PDB file of C-alpha atoms in Angstrom:
ATOM      1  CA  LEU V   1      39.864 -60.914 -35.277  1.00 39.00           C
ATOM      2  CA  ALA V   2      39.346 -60.780 -39.041  1.00 43.00           C
ATOM      3  CA  ALA V   3      39.487 -62.924 -42.151  1.00 45.00           C
ATOM      4  CA  CYS V   4      42.602 -61.141 -43.377  1.00 45.00           C
ATOM      5  CA  PRO V   5      45.526 -63.570 -43.045  1.00 41.00           C
ATOM      6  CA  CYS V   6      48.048 -60.829 -42.345  1.00 39.00           C
ATOM      7  CA  LEU V   7      46.512 -59.768 -39.008  1.00 39.00           C
ATOM      8  CA  ASN V   8      47.205 -61.220 -35.605  1.00 37.00           C
ATOM      9  CA  SER V   9      45.162 -60.599 -32.476  1.00 36.00           C
ATOM     10  CA  ALA V  10      47.329 -57.791 -31.095  1.00 38.00           C
ATOM     11  CA  MET V  11      45.614 -54.528 -30.283  1.00 39.00           C
ATOM     12  CA  PHE V  12      46.300 -51.745 -32.761  1.00 42.00           C
ATOM     13  CA  ASN V  13      47.037 -48.278 -31.479  1.00 43.00           C
ATOM     14  CA  LEU V  14      47.868 -46.808 -34.857  1.00 61.00           C
ATOM     15  CA  VAL V  15      45.354 -47.173 -37.640  1.00 69.00           C
ATOM     16  CA  SER V  16      48.023 -46.830 -40.309  1.00 76.00           C
ATOM     17  CA  GLU V  17      49.743 -49.925 -38.904  1.00 80.00           C
ATOM     18  CA  LEU V  18      46.616 -51.922 -39.552  1.00 75.00           C
ATOM     19  CA  VAL V  19      46.178 -50.683 -43.105  1.00 77.00           C
ATOM     20  CA  ASP V  20      49.897 -51.184 -43.791  1.00 82.00           C
ATOM     21  CA  LYS V  21      49.617 -54.839 -42.790  1.00 86.00           C
ATOM     22  CA  CYS V  22      46.946 -55.260 -45.450  1.00 91.00           C
ATOM     23  CA  ILE V  23      49.132 -54.284 -48.365  1.00 93.00           C
ATOM     24  CA  GLY V  24      48.995 -57.191 -50.765  1.00 94.00           C
ATOM     25  CA  SER V  25      45.670 -58.485 -49.443  1.00 95.00           C
ATOM     26  CA  ARG V  26      42.059 -57.914 -50.386  1.00 95.00           C
ATOM     27  CA  ILE V  27      40.370 -54.936 -48.818  1.00 95.00           C
ATOM     28  CA  HIS V  28      36.787 -53.670 -48.896  1.00 96.00           C
ATOM     29  CA  ILE V  29      36.319 -49.886 -48.884  1.00 96.00           C
ATOM     30  CA  VAL V  30      32.995 -48.319 -47.887  1.00 96.00           C
ATOM     31  CA  MET V  31      32.450 -44.755 -49.152  1.00 96.00           C
ATOM     32  CA  LYS V  32      30.379 -41.977 -47.574  1.00 95.00           C
ATOM     33  CA  ASN V  33      27.728 -42.536 -50.210  1.00 92.00           C
ATOM     34  CA  ASP V  34      26.311 -45.895 -51.349  1.00 89.00           C
ATOM     35  CA  LYS V  35      29.399 -46.984 -53.223  1.00 91.00           C
ATOM     36  CA  GLU V  36      31.788 -49.739 -52.148  1.00 93.00           C
ATOM     37  CA  ILE V  37      35.064 -50.898 -53.639  1.00 94.00           C
ATOM     38  CA  VAL V  38      36.831 -54.257 -53.250  1.00 95.00           C
ATOM     39  CA  GLY V  39      40.386 -54.722 -54.451  1.00 95.00           C
ATOM     40  CA  THR V  40      43.930 -55.768 -53.628  1.00 95.00           C
ATOM     41  CA  LEU V  41      45.702 -53.031 -51.719  1.00 95.00           C
ATOM     42  CA  LEU V  42      48.956 -51.931 -53.337  1.00 95.00           C
ATOM     43  CA  GLY V  43      49.574 -48.853 -51.223  1.00 93.00           C
ATOM     44  CA  PHE V  44      48.233 -45.707 -49.629  1.00 91.00           C
ATOM     45  CA  ASP V  45      49.419 -42.274 -48.545  1.00 89.00           C
ATOM     46  CA  ASP V  46      49.002 -39.949 -45.552  1.00 85.00           C
ATOM     47  CA  PHE V  47      45.574 -38.877 -46.781  1.00 88.00           C
ATOM     48  CA  VAL V  48      44.549 -42.523 -47.236  1.00 91.00           C
ATOM     49  CA  ASN V  49      44.301 -42.143 -50.986  1.00 94.00           C
ATOM     50  CA  MET V  50      44.652 -45.757 -52.097  1.00 94.00           C
ATOM     51  CA  VAL V  51      46.066 -47.661 -55.047  1.00 95.00           C
ATOM     52  CA  LEU V  52      44.095 -50.855 -55.643  1.00 96.00           C
ATOM     53  CA  GLU V  53      44.151 -53.520 -58.320  1.00 95.00           C
ATOM     54  CA  ASP V  54      41.746 -56.177 -59.570  1.00 94.00           C
ATOM     55  CA  VAL V  55      38.955 -53.912 -58.434  1.00 95.00           C
ATOM     56  CA  THR V  56      35.192 -54.492 -58.239  1.00 93.00           C
ATOM     57  CA  GLU V  57      32.963 -51.478 -57.710  1.00 92.00           C
ATOM     58  CA  PHE V  58      29.494 -51.884 -56.120  1.00 90.00           C
ATOM     59  CA  GLU V  59      26.578 -49.463 -56.141  1.00 86.00           C
ATOM     60  CA  ILE V  60      24.333 -50.420 -53.242  1.00 79.00           C
ATOM     61  CA  THR V  61      21.137 -48.395 -53.638  1.00 70.00           C
ATOM     62  CA  PRO V  62      19.764 -49.836 -56.887  1.00 66.00           C
ATOM     63  CA  GLU V  63      19.060 -53.604 -56.975  1.00 75.00           C
ATOM     64  CA  GLY V  64      22.764 -54.271 -56.592  1.00 73.00           C
ATOM     65  CA  ARG V  65      24.649 -53.191 -59.663  1.00 73.00           C
ATOM     66  CA  ARG V  66      28.197 -54.433 -59.930  1.00 78.00           C
ATOM     67  CA  ILE V  67      30.910 -52.908 -62.088  1.00 83.00           C
ATOM     68  CA  THR V  68      34.182 -54.809 -62.392  1.00 81.00           C
ATOM     69  CA  LYS V  69      37.398 -53.032 -63.277  1.00 82.00           C
ATOM     70  CA  LEU V  70      40.750 -54.712 -63.716  1.00 76.00           C
ATOM     71  CA  ASP V  71      44.196 -53.173 -63.620  1.00 86.00           C
ATOM     72  CA  GLN V  72      44.858 -50.460 -61.123  1.00 93.00           C
ATOM     73  CA  ILE V  73      42.899 -47.545 -59.740  1.00 95.00           C
ATOM     74  CA  LEU V  74      43.784 -44.584 -57.595  1.00 96.00           C
ATOM     75  CA  LEU V  75      40.942 -44.146 -55.117  1.00 96.00           C
ATOM     76  CA  ASN V  76      40.509 -40.632 -53.753  1.00 96.00           C
ATOM     77  CA  GLY V  77      40.564 -40.840 -49.943  1.00 94.00           C
ATOM     78  CA  ASN V  78      38.264 -37.837 -49.572  1.00 94.00           C
ATOM     79  CA  ASN V  79      35.097 -39.942 -49.469  1.00 96.00           C
ATOM     80  CA  ILE V  80      36.281 -43.055 -47.660  1.00 96.00           C
ATOM     81  CA  THR V  81      34.298 -43.914 -44.516  1.00 97.00           C
ATOM     82  CA  MET V  82      35.376 -47.452 -43.610  1.00 96.00           C
ATOM     83  CA  LEU V  83      38.155 -49.869 -44.552  1.00 95.00           C
ATOM     84  CA  ILE V  84      37.567 -53.586 -44.018  1.00 95.00           C
ATOM     85  CA  PRO V  85      40.713 -55.703 -44.349  1.00 92.00           C
ATOM     86  CA  GLY V  86      40.106 -59.073 -45.966  1.00 89.00           C
ATOM     87  CA  GLY V  87      36.556 -58.062 -46.818  1.00 87.00           C
ATOM     88  CA  GLU V  88      34.911 -59.411 -49.943  1.00 86.00           C
ATOM     89  CA  GLY V  89      32.318 -56.694 -50.306  1.00 85.00           C
ATOM     90  CA  PRO V  90      28.567 -56.508 -49.840  1.00 83.00           C
ATOM     91  CA  GLU V  91      26.374 -59.551 -50.313  1.00 76.00           C
ATOM     92  CA  MET V  92      24.559 -59.260 -53.609  1.00 68.00           C
TER      93      MET V  92
ATOM     94  CA  ASN I   1      57.447 -19.093 -34.518  1.00 58.00           C
ATOM     95  CA  GLU I   2      56.417 -21.791 -32.117  1.00 63.00           C
ATOM     96  CA  LYS I   3      54.203 -24.436 -33.646  1.00 62.00           C
ATOM     97  CA  LYS I   4      50.960 -24.916 -31.758  1.00 65.00           C
ATOM     98  CA  LYS I   5      50.979 -28.370 -30.215  1.00 64.00           C
ATOM     99  CA  LYS I   6      48.048 -30.492 -31.326  1.00 63.00           C
ATOM    100  CA  GLU I   7      46.160 -31.493 -28.209  1.00 70.00           C
ATOM    101  CA  SER I   8      43.146 -33.696 -28.046  1.00 76.00           C
ATOM    102  CA  ILE I   9      40.100 -32.237 -26.333  1.00 79.00           C
ATOM    103  CA  PHE I  10      38.844 -35.724 -25.615  1.00 82.00           C
ATOM    104  CA  ASP I  11      40.489 -38.938 -24.488  1.00 88.00           C
ATOM    105  CA  LEU I  12      39.140 -42.023 -26.242  1.00 90.00           C
ATOM    106  CA  SER I  13      41.295 -44.424 -24.217  1.00 90.00           C
ATOM    107  CA  LYS I  14      38.490 -44.760 -21.672  1.00 91.00           C
ATOM    108  CA  TYR I  15      36.408 -46.395 -24.435  1.00 94.00           C
ATOM    109  CA  ILE I  16      39.031 -48.976 -25.400  1.00 94.00           C
ATOM    110  CA  ASP I  17      37.494 -52.478 -25.352  1.00 95.00           C
ATOM    111  CA  LYS I  18      34.040 -50.954 -24.876  1.00 95.00           C
ATOM    112  CA  PRO I  19      31.226 -50.973 -27.456  1.00 96.00           C
ATOM    113  CA  ILE I  20      30.677 -47.576 -29.060  1.00 96.00           C
ATOM    114  CA  ARG I  21      28.301 -46.097 -31.606  1.00 95.00           C
ATOM    115  CA  VAL I  22      29.727 -44.041 -34.471  1.00 96.00           C
ATOM    116  CA  LYS I  23      27.879 -41.795 -36.926  1.00 95.00           C
ATOM    117  CA  PHE I  24      29.395 -40.688 -40.215  1.00 96.00           C
ATOM    118  CA  GLN I  25      28.997 -37.926 -42.754  1.00 95.00           C
ATOM    119  CA  GLY I  26      26.519 -39.136 -45.351  1.00 91.00           C
ATOM    120  CA  GLY I  27      24.285 -40.831 -42.759  1.00 90.00           C
ATOM    121  CA  ARG I  28      26.008 -44.173 -42.157  1.00 93.00           C
ATOM    122  CA  GLU I  29      25.948 -45.516 -38.599  1.00 94.00           C
ATOM    123  CA  ALA I  30      27.919 -48.343 -37.067  1.00 96.00           C
ATOM    124  CA  SER I  31      28.780 -49.786 -33.695  1.00 95.00           C
ATOM    125  CA  GLY I  32      31.636 -51.967 -32.521  1.00 97.00           C
ATOM    126  CA  VAL I  33      34.236 -52.505 -29.811  1.00 96.00           C
ATOM    127  CA  LEU I  34      36.911 -49.791 -29.883  1.00 95.00           C
ATOM    128  CA  LYS I  35      40.316 -51.422 -30.290  1.00 92.00           C
ATOM    129  CA  GLY I  36      42.380 -48.370 -31.221  1.00 90.00           C
ATOM    130  CA  PHE I  37      42.391 -44.772 -32.351  1.00 89.00           C
ATOM    131  CA  ASP I  38      44.747 -41.943 -33.278  1.00 86.00           C
ATOM    132  CA  PRO I  39      44.724 -38.139 -32.771  1.00 84.00           C
ATOM    133  CA  LEU I  40      43.001 -37.645 -36.150  1.00 87.00           C
ATOM    134  CA  LEU I  41      40.054 -39.689 -34.840  1.00 91.00           C
ATOM    135  CA  ASN I  42      40.668 -42.629 -37.122  1.00 92.00           C
ATOM    136  CA  LEU I  43      39.217 -45.628 -35.244  1.00 94.00           C
ATOM    137  CA  VAL I  44      39.701 -49.385 -35.204  1.00 93.00           C
ATOM    138  CA  LEU I  45      36.465 -51.185 -34.330  1.00 95.00           C
ATOM    139  CA  ASP I  46      36.008 -54.926 -33.869  1.00 95.00           C
ATOM    140  CA  GLY I  47      32.809 -56.916 -34.308  1.00 96.00           C
ATOM    141  CA  THR I  48      31.423 -53.976 -36.253  1.00 96.00           C
ATOM    142  CA  ILE I  49      27.736 -53.825 -37.156  1.00 95.00           C
ATOM    143  CA  GLU I  50      26.456 -51.308 -39.697  1.00 94.00           C
ATOM    144  CA  TYR I  51      22.857 -50.092 -39.308  1.00 90.00           C
ATOM    145  CA  MET I  52      21.279 -49.857 -42.719  1.00 80.00           C
ATOM    146  CA  ARG I  53      19.141 -46.901 -43.767  1.00 77.00           C
ATOM    147  CA  ASP I  54      15.756 -46.800 -45.437  1.00 69.00           C
ATOM    148  CA  PRO I  55      16.275 -46.526 -49.229  1.00 66.00           C
ATOM    149  CA  ASP I  56      13.431 -43.993 -49.492  1.00 68.00           C
ATOM    150  CA  ASP I  57      14.584 -41.800 -46.610  1.00 65.00           C
ATOM    151  CA  GLN I  58      18.291 -42.001 -46.103  1.00 59.00           C
ATOM    152  CA  TYR I  59      18.179 -40.540 -42.607  1.00 61.00           C
ATOM    153  CA  LYS I  60      15.793 -43.176 -41.280  1.00 64.00           C
ATOM    154  CA  LEU I  61      17.240 -46.366 -39.847  1.00 66.00           C
ATOM    155  CA  THR I  62      15.708 -49.749 -40.551  1.00 64.00           C
ATOM    156  CA  GLU I  63      15.909 -52.992 -38.597  1.00 69.00           C
ATOM    157  CA  ASP I  64      18.470 -54.219 -41.095  1.00 81.00           C
ATOM    158  CA  THR I  65      22.051 -54.591 -40.038  1.00 87.00           C
ATOM    159  CA  ARG I  66      25.138 -56.143 -41.544  1.00 91.00           C
ATOM    160  CA  GLN I  67      28.236 -57.602 -39.921  1.00 93.00           C
ATOM    161  CA  LEU I  68      31.522 -56.048 -40.998  1.00 95.00           C
ATOM    162  CA  GLY I  69      34.046 -57.483 -38.511  1.00 93.00           C
ATOM    163  CA  LEU I  70      37.318 -55.638 -37.981  1.00 94.00           C
ATOM    164  CA  VAL I  71      37.052 -52.185 -39.498  1.00 94.00           C
ATOM    165  CA  VAL I  72      39.087 -48.980 -39.768  1.00 94.00           C
ATOM    166  CA  CYS I  73      36.867 -45.869 -39.584  1.00 95.00           C
ATOM    167  CA  ARG I  74      38.265 -42.727 -41.198  1.00 94.00           C
ATOM    168  CA  GLY I  75      38.408 -39.824 -38.779  1.00 93.00           C
ATOM    169  CA  THR I  76      37.662 -37.394 -41.611  1.00 94.00           C
ATOM    170  CA  SER I  77      34.237 -39.014 -41.948  1.00 96.00           C
ATOM    171  CA  VAL I  78      33.297 -39.377 -38.252  1.00 97.00           C
ATOM    172  CA  VAL I  79      30.713 -36.912 -36.901  1.00 96.00           C
ATOM    173  CA  LEU I  80      29.706 -38.503 -33.586  1.00 95.00           C
ATOM    174  CA  ILE I  81      31.039 -41.071 -31.123  1.00 95.00           C
ATOM    175  CA  CYS I  82      29.158 -42.222 -28.037  1.00 94.00           C
ATOM    176  CA  PRO I  83      29.126 -45.281 -25.776  1.00 94.00           C
ATOM    177  CA  GLN I  84      26.702 -47.940 -27.009  1.00 88.00           C
ATOM    178  CA  ASP I  85      24.921 -48.060 -23.668  1.00 86.00           C
ATOM    179  CA  GLY I  86      24.778 -44.282 -23.424  1.00 78.00           C
ATOM    180  CA  MET I  87      21.984 -43.740 -25.898  1.00 78.00           C
ATOM    181  CA  GLU I  88      18.399 -44.778 -26.539  1.00 79.00           C
ATOM    182  CA  ALA I  89      15.750 -44.029 -29.145  1.00 76.00           C
ATOM    183  CA  ILE I  90      12.918 -41.771 -27.917  1.00 83.00           C
ATOM    184  CA  PRO I  91       9.710 -40.499 -29.545  1.00 84.00           C
ATOM    185  CA  ASN I  92      10.103 -37.188 -31.367  1.00 83.00           C
ATOM    186  CA  PRO I  93       9.999 -34.521 -28.614  1.00 89.00           C
ATOM    187  CA  PHE I  94       9.528 -31.697 -31.086  1.00 89.00           C
ATOM    188  CA  ILE I  95       6.137 -32.671 -32.454  1.00 83.00           C
ATOM    189  CA  GLN I  96       3.381 -30.382 -31.126  1.00 78.00           C
ATOM    190  CA  GLN I  97       0.640 -32.419 -29.441  1.00 65.00           C
ATOM    191  CA  GLN I  98      -2.804 -31.671 -30.913  1.00 61.00           C
ATOM    192  CA  GLU I  99      -5.132 -30.509 -28.141  1.00 54.00           C
ATOM    193  CA  GLY I 100      -8.603 -32.200 -28.405  1.00 48.00           C
TER     194      GLY I 100
END
């Protein structure tokens, strides 16, 4: 189903199950605006605020600017639109 | 005080394993096969395609798409869900025709 090694082909009824299985793996987050984040998922809460590490931030609208951050970030779940387990981010 | 039971006004289970189109706050659009959902309208889509918008007019779709694969869509961001074969693009019906 996906490139993420932690997933099998079972159907998911609960979305939180899917995200939970991705803890420890790379995940690609698409925001409501033109920003995308790729990082290793350390954890998340009921509001899908996320703690990520080894993070790369992408701005899509300009020619493809890339900002790399290391260490850990807390990503506010307010503006998250899509979560892509095992994703490596947009092609640049 | 009795807590009001949260009931869904719509049952998405009839769309399971069917292709659906989803529109999001901020103008993003995607389609994919619905594999799962929850009462908060979070969705799991497989084989997801995102339809990319015109950089000059962010509400206009282009021919460009990108493949995203297995995706979780946040219910807090979803504004519209419809079956993929239940919609078509039509010419703007609101433009006044100029009489010759």
